[in-house]
Structures are given as C-alpha cells and as structure tokens.
XYZ file of C-alpha atoms in Angstrom:
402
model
C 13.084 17.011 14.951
C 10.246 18.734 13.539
C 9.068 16.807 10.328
C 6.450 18.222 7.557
C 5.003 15.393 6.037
C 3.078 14.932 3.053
C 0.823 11.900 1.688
C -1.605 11.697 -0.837
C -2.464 8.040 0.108
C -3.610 8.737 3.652
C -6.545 7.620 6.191
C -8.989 10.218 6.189
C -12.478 10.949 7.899
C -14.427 9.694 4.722
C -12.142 7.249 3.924
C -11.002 5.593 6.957
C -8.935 1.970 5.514
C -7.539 4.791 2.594
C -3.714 4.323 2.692
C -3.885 2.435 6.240
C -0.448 1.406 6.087
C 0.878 4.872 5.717
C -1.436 5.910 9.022
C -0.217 3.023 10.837
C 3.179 4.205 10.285
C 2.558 7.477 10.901
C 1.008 6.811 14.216
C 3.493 5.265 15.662
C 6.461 7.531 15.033
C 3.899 10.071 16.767
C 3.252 7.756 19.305
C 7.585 7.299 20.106
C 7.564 11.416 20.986
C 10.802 11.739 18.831
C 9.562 13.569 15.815
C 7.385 16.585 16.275
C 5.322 15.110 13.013
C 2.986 17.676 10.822
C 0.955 15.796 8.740
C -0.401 17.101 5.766
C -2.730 14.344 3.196
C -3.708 16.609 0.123
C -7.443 16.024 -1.486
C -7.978 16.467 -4.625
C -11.424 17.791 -5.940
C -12.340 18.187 -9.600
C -13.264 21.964 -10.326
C -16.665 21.074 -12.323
C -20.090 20.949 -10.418
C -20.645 17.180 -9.319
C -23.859 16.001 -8.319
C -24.600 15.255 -5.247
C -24.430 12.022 -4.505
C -20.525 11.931 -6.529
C -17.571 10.518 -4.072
C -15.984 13.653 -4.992
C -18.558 15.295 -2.808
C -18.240 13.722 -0.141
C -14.361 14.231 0.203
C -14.958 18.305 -0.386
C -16.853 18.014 2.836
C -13.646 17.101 4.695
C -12.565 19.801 7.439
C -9.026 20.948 7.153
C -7.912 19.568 9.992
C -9.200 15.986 11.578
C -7.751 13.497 14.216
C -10.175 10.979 13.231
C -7.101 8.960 11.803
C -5.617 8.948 15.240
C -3.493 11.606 14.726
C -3.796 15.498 13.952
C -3.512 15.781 9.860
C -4.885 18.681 7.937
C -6.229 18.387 4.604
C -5.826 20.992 2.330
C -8.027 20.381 -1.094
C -6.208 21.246 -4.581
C -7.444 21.057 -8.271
C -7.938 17.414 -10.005
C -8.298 16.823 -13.074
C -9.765 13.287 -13.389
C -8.081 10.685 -15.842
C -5.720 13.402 -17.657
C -4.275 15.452 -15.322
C -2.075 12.954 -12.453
C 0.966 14.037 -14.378
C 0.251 17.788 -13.600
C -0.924 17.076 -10.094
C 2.575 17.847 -8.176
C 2.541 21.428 -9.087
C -1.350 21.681 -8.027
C -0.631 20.252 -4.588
C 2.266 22.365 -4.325
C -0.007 25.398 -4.772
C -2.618 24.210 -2.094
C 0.388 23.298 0.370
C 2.052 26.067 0.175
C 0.385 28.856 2.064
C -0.531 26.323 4.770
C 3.054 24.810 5.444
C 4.697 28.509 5.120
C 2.841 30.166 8.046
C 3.306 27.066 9.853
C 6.985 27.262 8.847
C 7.130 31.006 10.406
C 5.168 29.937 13.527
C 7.770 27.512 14.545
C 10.626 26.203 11.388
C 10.269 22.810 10.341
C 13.693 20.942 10.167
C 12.781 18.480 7.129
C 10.070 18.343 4.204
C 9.173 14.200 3.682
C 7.137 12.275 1.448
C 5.338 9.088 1.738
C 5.269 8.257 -2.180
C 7.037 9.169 -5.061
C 4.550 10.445 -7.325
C 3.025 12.811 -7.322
C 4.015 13.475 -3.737
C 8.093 13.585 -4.669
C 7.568 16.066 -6.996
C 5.101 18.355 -4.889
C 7.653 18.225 -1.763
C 10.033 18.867 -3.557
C 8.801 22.351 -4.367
C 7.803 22.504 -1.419
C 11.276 21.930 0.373
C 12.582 24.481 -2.424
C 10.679 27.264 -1.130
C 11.418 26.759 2.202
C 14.959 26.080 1.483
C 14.853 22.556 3.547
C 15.945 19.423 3.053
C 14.253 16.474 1.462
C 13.580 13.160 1.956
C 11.033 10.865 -0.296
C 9.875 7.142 -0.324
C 8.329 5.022 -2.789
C 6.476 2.046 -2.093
C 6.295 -0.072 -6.271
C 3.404 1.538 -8.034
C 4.506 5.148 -7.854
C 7.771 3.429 -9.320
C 6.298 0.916 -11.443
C 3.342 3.160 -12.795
C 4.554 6.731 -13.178
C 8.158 5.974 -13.790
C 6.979 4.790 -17.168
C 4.833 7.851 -17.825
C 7.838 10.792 -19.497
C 6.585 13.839 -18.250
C 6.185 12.352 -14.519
C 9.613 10.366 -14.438
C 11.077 13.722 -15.226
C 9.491 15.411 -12.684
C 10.709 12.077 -10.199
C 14.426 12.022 -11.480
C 14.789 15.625 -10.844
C 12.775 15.593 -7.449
C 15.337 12.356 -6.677
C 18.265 14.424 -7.538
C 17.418 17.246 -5.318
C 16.257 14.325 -2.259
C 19.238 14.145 0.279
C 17.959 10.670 0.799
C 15.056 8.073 -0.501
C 14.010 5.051 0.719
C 12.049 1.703 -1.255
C 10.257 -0.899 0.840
C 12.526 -3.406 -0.677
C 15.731 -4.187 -1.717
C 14.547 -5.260 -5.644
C 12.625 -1.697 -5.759
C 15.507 0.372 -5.121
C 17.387 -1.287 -7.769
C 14.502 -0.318 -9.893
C 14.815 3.346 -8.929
C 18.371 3.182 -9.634
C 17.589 1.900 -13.421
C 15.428 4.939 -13.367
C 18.555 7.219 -12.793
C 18.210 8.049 -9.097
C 21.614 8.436 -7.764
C 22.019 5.058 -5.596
C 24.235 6.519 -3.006
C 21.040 7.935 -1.307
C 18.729 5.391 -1.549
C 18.162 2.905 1.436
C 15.460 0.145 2.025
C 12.806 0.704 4.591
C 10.391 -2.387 5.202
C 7.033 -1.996 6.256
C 5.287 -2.521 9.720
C 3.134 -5.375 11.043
C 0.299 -4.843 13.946
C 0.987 -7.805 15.584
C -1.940 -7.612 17.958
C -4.308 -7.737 14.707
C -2.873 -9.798 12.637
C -1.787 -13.570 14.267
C -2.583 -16.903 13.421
C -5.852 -18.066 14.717
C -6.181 -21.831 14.436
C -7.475 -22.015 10.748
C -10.516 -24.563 11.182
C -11.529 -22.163 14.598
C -11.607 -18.930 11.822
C -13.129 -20.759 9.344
C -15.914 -21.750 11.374
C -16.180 -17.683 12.456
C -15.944 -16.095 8.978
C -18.419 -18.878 7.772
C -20.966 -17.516 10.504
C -20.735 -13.913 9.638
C -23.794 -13.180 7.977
C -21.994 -10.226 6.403
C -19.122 -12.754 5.535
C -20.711 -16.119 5.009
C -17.695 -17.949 3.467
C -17.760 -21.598 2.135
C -17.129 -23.743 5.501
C -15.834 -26.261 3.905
C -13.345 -27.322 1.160
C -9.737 -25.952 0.675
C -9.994 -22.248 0.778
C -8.129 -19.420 -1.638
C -8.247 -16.033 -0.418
C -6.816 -12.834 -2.490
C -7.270 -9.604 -0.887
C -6.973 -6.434 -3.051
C -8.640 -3.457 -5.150
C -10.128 -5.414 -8.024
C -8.085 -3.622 -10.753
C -6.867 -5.313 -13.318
C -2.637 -5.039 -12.130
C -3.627 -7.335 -9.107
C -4.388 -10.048 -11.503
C -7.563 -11.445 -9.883
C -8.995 -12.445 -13.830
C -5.228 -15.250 -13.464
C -6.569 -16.384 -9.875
C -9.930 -16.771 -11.387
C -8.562 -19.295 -14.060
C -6.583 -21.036 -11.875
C -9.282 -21.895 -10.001
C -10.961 -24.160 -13.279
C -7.435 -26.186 -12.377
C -8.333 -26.664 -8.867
C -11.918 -28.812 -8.956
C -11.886 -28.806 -5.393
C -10.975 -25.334 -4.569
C -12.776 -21.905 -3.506
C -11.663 -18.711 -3.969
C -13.233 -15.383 -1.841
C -11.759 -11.905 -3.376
C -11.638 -9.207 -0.296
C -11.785 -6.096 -2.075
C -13.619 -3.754 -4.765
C -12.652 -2.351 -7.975
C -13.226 -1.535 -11.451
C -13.203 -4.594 -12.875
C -15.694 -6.664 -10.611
C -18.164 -6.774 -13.341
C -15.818 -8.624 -15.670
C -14.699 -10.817 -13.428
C -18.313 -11.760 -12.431
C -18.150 -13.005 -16.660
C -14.897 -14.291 -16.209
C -16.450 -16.593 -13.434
C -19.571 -17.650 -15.189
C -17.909 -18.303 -18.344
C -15.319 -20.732 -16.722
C -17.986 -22.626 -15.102
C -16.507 -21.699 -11.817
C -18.337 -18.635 -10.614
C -20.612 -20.995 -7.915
C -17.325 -21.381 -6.099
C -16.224 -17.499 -6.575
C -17.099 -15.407 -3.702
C -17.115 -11.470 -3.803
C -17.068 -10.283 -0.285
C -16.520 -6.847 -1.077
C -14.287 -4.220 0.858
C -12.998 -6.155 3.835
C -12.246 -3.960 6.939
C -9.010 -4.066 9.037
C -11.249 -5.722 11.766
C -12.153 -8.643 9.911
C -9.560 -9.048 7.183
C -7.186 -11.172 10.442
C -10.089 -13.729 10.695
C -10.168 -13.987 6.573
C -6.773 -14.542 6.124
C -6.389 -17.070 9.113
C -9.390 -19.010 7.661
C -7.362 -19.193 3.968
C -5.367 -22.254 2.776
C -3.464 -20.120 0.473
C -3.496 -16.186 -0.107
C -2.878 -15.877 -3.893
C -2.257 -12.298 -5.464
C -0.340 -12.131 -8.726
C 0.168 -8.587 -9.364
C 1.942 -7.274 -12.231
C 4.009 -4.709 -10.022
C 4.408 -4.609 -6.161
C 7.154 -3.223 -3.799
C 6.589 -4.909 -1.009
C 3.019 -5.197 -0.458
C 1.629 -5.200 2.956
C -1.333 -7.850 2.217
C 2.401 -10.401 1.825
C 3.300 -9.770 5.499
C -0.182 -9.856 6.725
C -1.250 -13.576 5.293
C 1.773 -14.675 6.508
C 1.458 -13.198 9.978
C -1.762 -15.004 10.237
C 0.496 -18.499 8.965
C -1.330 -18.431 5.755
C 1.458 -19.225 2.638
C 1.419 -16.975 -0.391
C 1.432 -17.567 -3.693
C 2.640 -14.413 -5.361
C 5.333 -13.452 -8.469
C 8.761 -12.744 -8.818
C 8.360 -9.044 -8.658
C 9.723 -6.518 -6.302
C 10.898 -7.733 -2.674
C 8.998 -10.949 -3.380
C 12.496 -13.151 -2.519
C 13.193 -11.078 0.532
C 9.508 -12.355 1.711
C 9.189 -16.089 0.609
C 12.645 -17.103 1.653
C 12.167 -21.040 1.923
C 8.614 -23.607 0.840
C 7.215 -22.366 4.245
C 6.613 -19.589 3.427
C 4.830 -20.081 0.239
C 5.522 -20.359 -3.743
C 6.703 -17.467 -6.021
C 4.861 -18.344 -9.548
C 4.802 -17.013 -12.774
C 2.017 -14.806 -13.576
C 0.196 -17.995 -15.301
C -2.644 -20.060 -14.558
C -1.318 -23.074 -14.768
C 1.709 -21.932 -13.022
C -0.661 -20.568 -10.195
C -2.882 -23.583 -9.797
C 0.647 -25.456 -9.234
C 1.925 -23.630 -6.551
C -1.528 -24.119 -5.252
C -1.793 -27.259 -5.415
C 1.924 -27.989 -3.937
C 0.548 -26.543 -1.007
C -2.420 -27.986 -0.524
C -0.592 -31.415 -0.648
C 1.977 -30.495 2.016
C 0.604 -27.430 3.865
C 2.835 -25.762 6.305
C 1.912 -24.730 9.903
C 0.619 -21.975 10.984
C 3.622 -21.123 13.486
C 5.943 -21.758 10.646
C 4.467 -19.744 8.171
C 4.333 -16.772 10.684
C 7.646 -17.388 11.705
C 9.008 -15.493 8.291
C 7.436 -11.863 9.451
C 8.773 -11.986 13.140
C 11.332 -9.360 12.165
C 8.196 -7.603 10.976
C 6.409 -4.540 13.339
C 5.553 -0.854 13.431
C 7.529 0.322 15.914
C 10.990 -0.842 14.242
C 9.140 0.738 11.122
C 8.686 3.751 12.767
C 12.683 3.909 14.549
C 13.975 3.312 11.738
C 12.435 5.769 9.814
C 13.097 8.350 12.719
C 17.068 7.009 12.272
C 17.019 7.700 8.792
C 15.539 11.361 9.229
C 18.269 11.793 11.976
C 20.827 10.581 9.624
C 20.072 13.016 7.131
C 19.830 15.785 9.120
C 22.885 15.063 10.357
C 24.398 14.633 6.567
C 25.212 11.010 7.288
C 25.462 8.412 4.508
C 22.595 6.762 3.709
C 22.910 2.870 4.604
C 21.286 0.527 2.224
C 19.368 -1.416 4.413
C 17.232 0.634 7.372
C-alpha cells in the first residue's frame, strides 16, 4: 500500500518531543515494510514580519524535507493566522499540500490519503483526497473532538470531512461514541488504542528512581515524602490549578508538574497563596529520556483534564506501575479497570485529594499496576492500523474495536 499521510501534530527538527506519539506510531508502521508511508507534517507560519528571536522563526527555518524524526517527512509551510484563524486553517494547508502531494501522486499514485487528527487535518485531507479522487481515512485522538467539535464553522467542516471518510478511527471506545453524537455515521468508525515503548517506559523500583531523579541536578526532586507527579502542557484543560488545591488536603504530600504552558505564572500564585508552593515543584519540559525515571519515582500520577481521548501520559504512569488518578472522561474506564490500577475522581479537590489519599494508604505494586498496559505496544499499534488501511482498501466493514 502506498499511504499519504498528513499530521499537523508531528516531531519535527525544531521541535523534537512535538506530537511524539504520532512519530512513534509512524515509525513503526515504517519500520514493519508494509506501507510505503509518505509523510507530510504541515507548518504553519504567520505572514507578518516576526522578530527574530519569535518561535515562529525558528520553525520557517525548517527544510522541506528532514529525517531527523527517524523517518523521511517533508514539511511544507502554509499561512497562520494566530488566535483567529484555526477554523480557516484546513483550506490553507490544503493549498500548501497540494502541489507537493500531486507531483508525487503522478510520480508514482498513492493508494490512500490519511490523517492523524481530526481538525484541522480531517478537513485538509479531505480536499486533498477530493482532488486526487482517493479514498479517505481520518483519526481523532479527544481534543480535536472535544475542542473543535464545539466550534460551528469547524464541526461543519468535520461532519462533512466524516461523511466523505470511508473509515475513522478514536483512541477509545467513549470517544467514538462522542463522534457519533457529533453526527459521524457510526458504521465507519472503529477504535484504535495507542502504543507503548516498552523498552522506555517500565517500572524501575520506585525508592531506586527516586533516589536518581533526586540527584539530577537538572531534576532535583524532593527525596523524600509521598510523591505526586502530573505530567502535561500547563494549560488550563489539564487542570493542574485542581491538583494544586488538592495538595493543601494532603499535609504530607509533594507535587512536581513535568511540563510548560501558559498558565505557569498563575499557578506559581495559586501555590503561594495556598501556602503550599514550598512543596510545588516546576520542573519544566521533561524529555522522553527522563520522563520513565519521573514517573517510576511518583506515588501517584494525577492529571484531571477536562477532555482526553485516551491520553498517552495514562498508559505511560502505569507502565512504569505508578496508579493514576484521573476523571471519568473519554476511555478513562477502558484504562483503570479495577483499584490497581488507580482512582477515577471527579474533577474536585476534595475528590482528588481522596483518591490520593486511598492510595497512599494501600498502594499497589509496581508489577500490578503495570500489569493493566501489557496489551499495550507500538507494533500492535502500528498492525492494526496497517489492518484497518487494508480493510478499507479492500471496502471491508469497519470493526469497532482494531
């Protein structure tokens, strides 16, 4: 099969940890020699001078085509509009695609157009597939649900791209029922769970990677004392700010956030307000290298998000036999199955220091915990995603499980 893929949330020479999961994936259906895979990650550049020391700049300066991801992928740059224009941004990455993908197209025909989110990728393929008369296939992951499908002129855009899809797939079960209440014909939807690097992420006796990430000067975590880690941007939808108040419930507790965001600032206040920011640690972006050793080192991973699919960060903490403490949204039940696993809270304080607190009283093991994401790994990802391409092709029915 000869696939054209296309991914605005992709790994790319500037930004290397940038949609990781999506490279992972990506990597190792190259990597099985069953899909001849054309990878295409669109970057969008505002159209106004920037000065020079603007991100913005820095992703301009990306060559067209790169293997620094570990695979070929060009990078074609189209128009953004920062802030006002993502529900215009399909048609503008259509336009940069385009000329690319149709001389590729005549060099040697591509048998399927696919894309790795639903917005604004679903859209953008879709025109794409349209003018090369192919078929289409689209996944979402939550937040391209979530996020745009609540934004009219982009869930128009979605249903119709949906409607012309010969098949979709969501990460979990609970998301495709969401696409469904959307108005995406269910017939062609089926679920496609994520991948786990095993060799990365494992547990590592807990005390043993405390001990490590409290040595690493760059690091430097408490090495003592029960230990709260939540990884993720710091944008107010992960819920850091309820994490941070469930920590004035826990007297005894420390929490490290692994990530950087927008709202860093106010949760700095947040902190320092409560009276709890001496026992709040900001590590900052954690890399894939390190992030194993956090988690391991964690009595609980805690990430309340208001909207998730199936998030990766789940399968990861629990691969390293950390429990999570996380909400009833998306695949969240297909994920903490049994008290092993972890807690599913409300998106409360209080209800977050509880599960916390159950836990710390009557902590699972490590191989346990782990146990729950055996079924977990990128090559399964990556056949099954090859089976479902096949499937299509082939103008088979679309299974609701894959």
């Amino acid at each position: 099969m000869r696939i054209l893929s296309i991914a605005t949330l992709f790994p790319n020479p500037v930004k290397p940890s940038f949609g990781i999961f999506v490279g992972n994936q990506m990597r190792a259906i190259a990597a099985s020699g069953d899909v001849d895979l054309t990878m295409v990650s669109p970057i969008g550049i505002p159209p106004w001078p920037l000065s020079r020391r603007h991100p913005y700049n820095k992703l301009a300066d990306i060559p067209e085509r790169s293997e620094a991801s570990g695979l070929p992928v060009l990078y074609p740059k189209f128009t953004l509009i920062p802030k006002i224009g993502g529900d215009s941004n399909p048609a503008r990455i259509a336009r940069a695609v385009l000329p690319l993908v149709r001389r590729l197209h005549a060099e040697q025909p591509f048998d399927l157009v696919d894309a790795q989110f639903f917005f604004p990728d679903g859209p953008a393929a879709a025109i794409v597939a349209r003018e090369l008369g192919l078929p289409l296939t689209i996944k979402s992951r939550g937040a391209d649900i979530h996020y745009w499908g609540r934004r009219p002129a982009a869930l128009k855009q979605m249903q119709q791209a949906a409607h012309q899809a010969t098949g979709m797939l969501a990460v979990s079960r609970a998301l495709r029922e969401d696409m469904v209440a959307l108005g995406m014909p269910e017939g062609r939807i089926g679920v496609h769970y994520t991948g786990l690097d095993h060799e990365r992420f494992h547990p590592i006796e807990r005390g043993a990677a405390r001990a490590l990430v409290s040595a690493m000067p760059n690091l430097g975590i408490w090495p003592e004392g029960p230990l709260i880690v939540t990884p993720g941007s710091l944008i107010p939808r992960k819920g850091q700010r309820l994490v941070i108040e469930a920590l004035a419930r826990l007297p005894d507790a420390r929490l490290a956030l692994a990530g950087a965001g927008e709202d860093e600032k106010a949760l700095h206040a947040l902190a320092e307000r409560l009276g709890v920011a001496e026992r709040v640690q900001f590590l900052g972006l954690v890399g894939h290298d390190l992030l194993p050793h956090v988690l391991c080192a964690a009595d609980v991973l805690v990430l309340p998000s208001a909207s998730e699919g199936l998030a990766n960060v789940w399968i990861e903490g629990l691969a390293c036999g950390t429990p999570i403490v996380i909400p009833d949204i998306g695949g969240a039940r297909e994920v903490v199955q049994d008290d092993t696993a972890g807690r599913i809270a409300a998106r409360t304080p209080e209800a977050i220091a509880e599960a916390v607190r159950d836990i710390l009283a009557d902590p699972p093991s490590q191989a346990d915990v782990s146990a729950h994401v055996s079924r977990f790994s990128w090559g399964v990802n990556a056949q099954n995603l090859v089976c479902f391409w096949r499937d299509v092709l082939a103008g088979e029915a679309i299974t609701a499980a894959a």
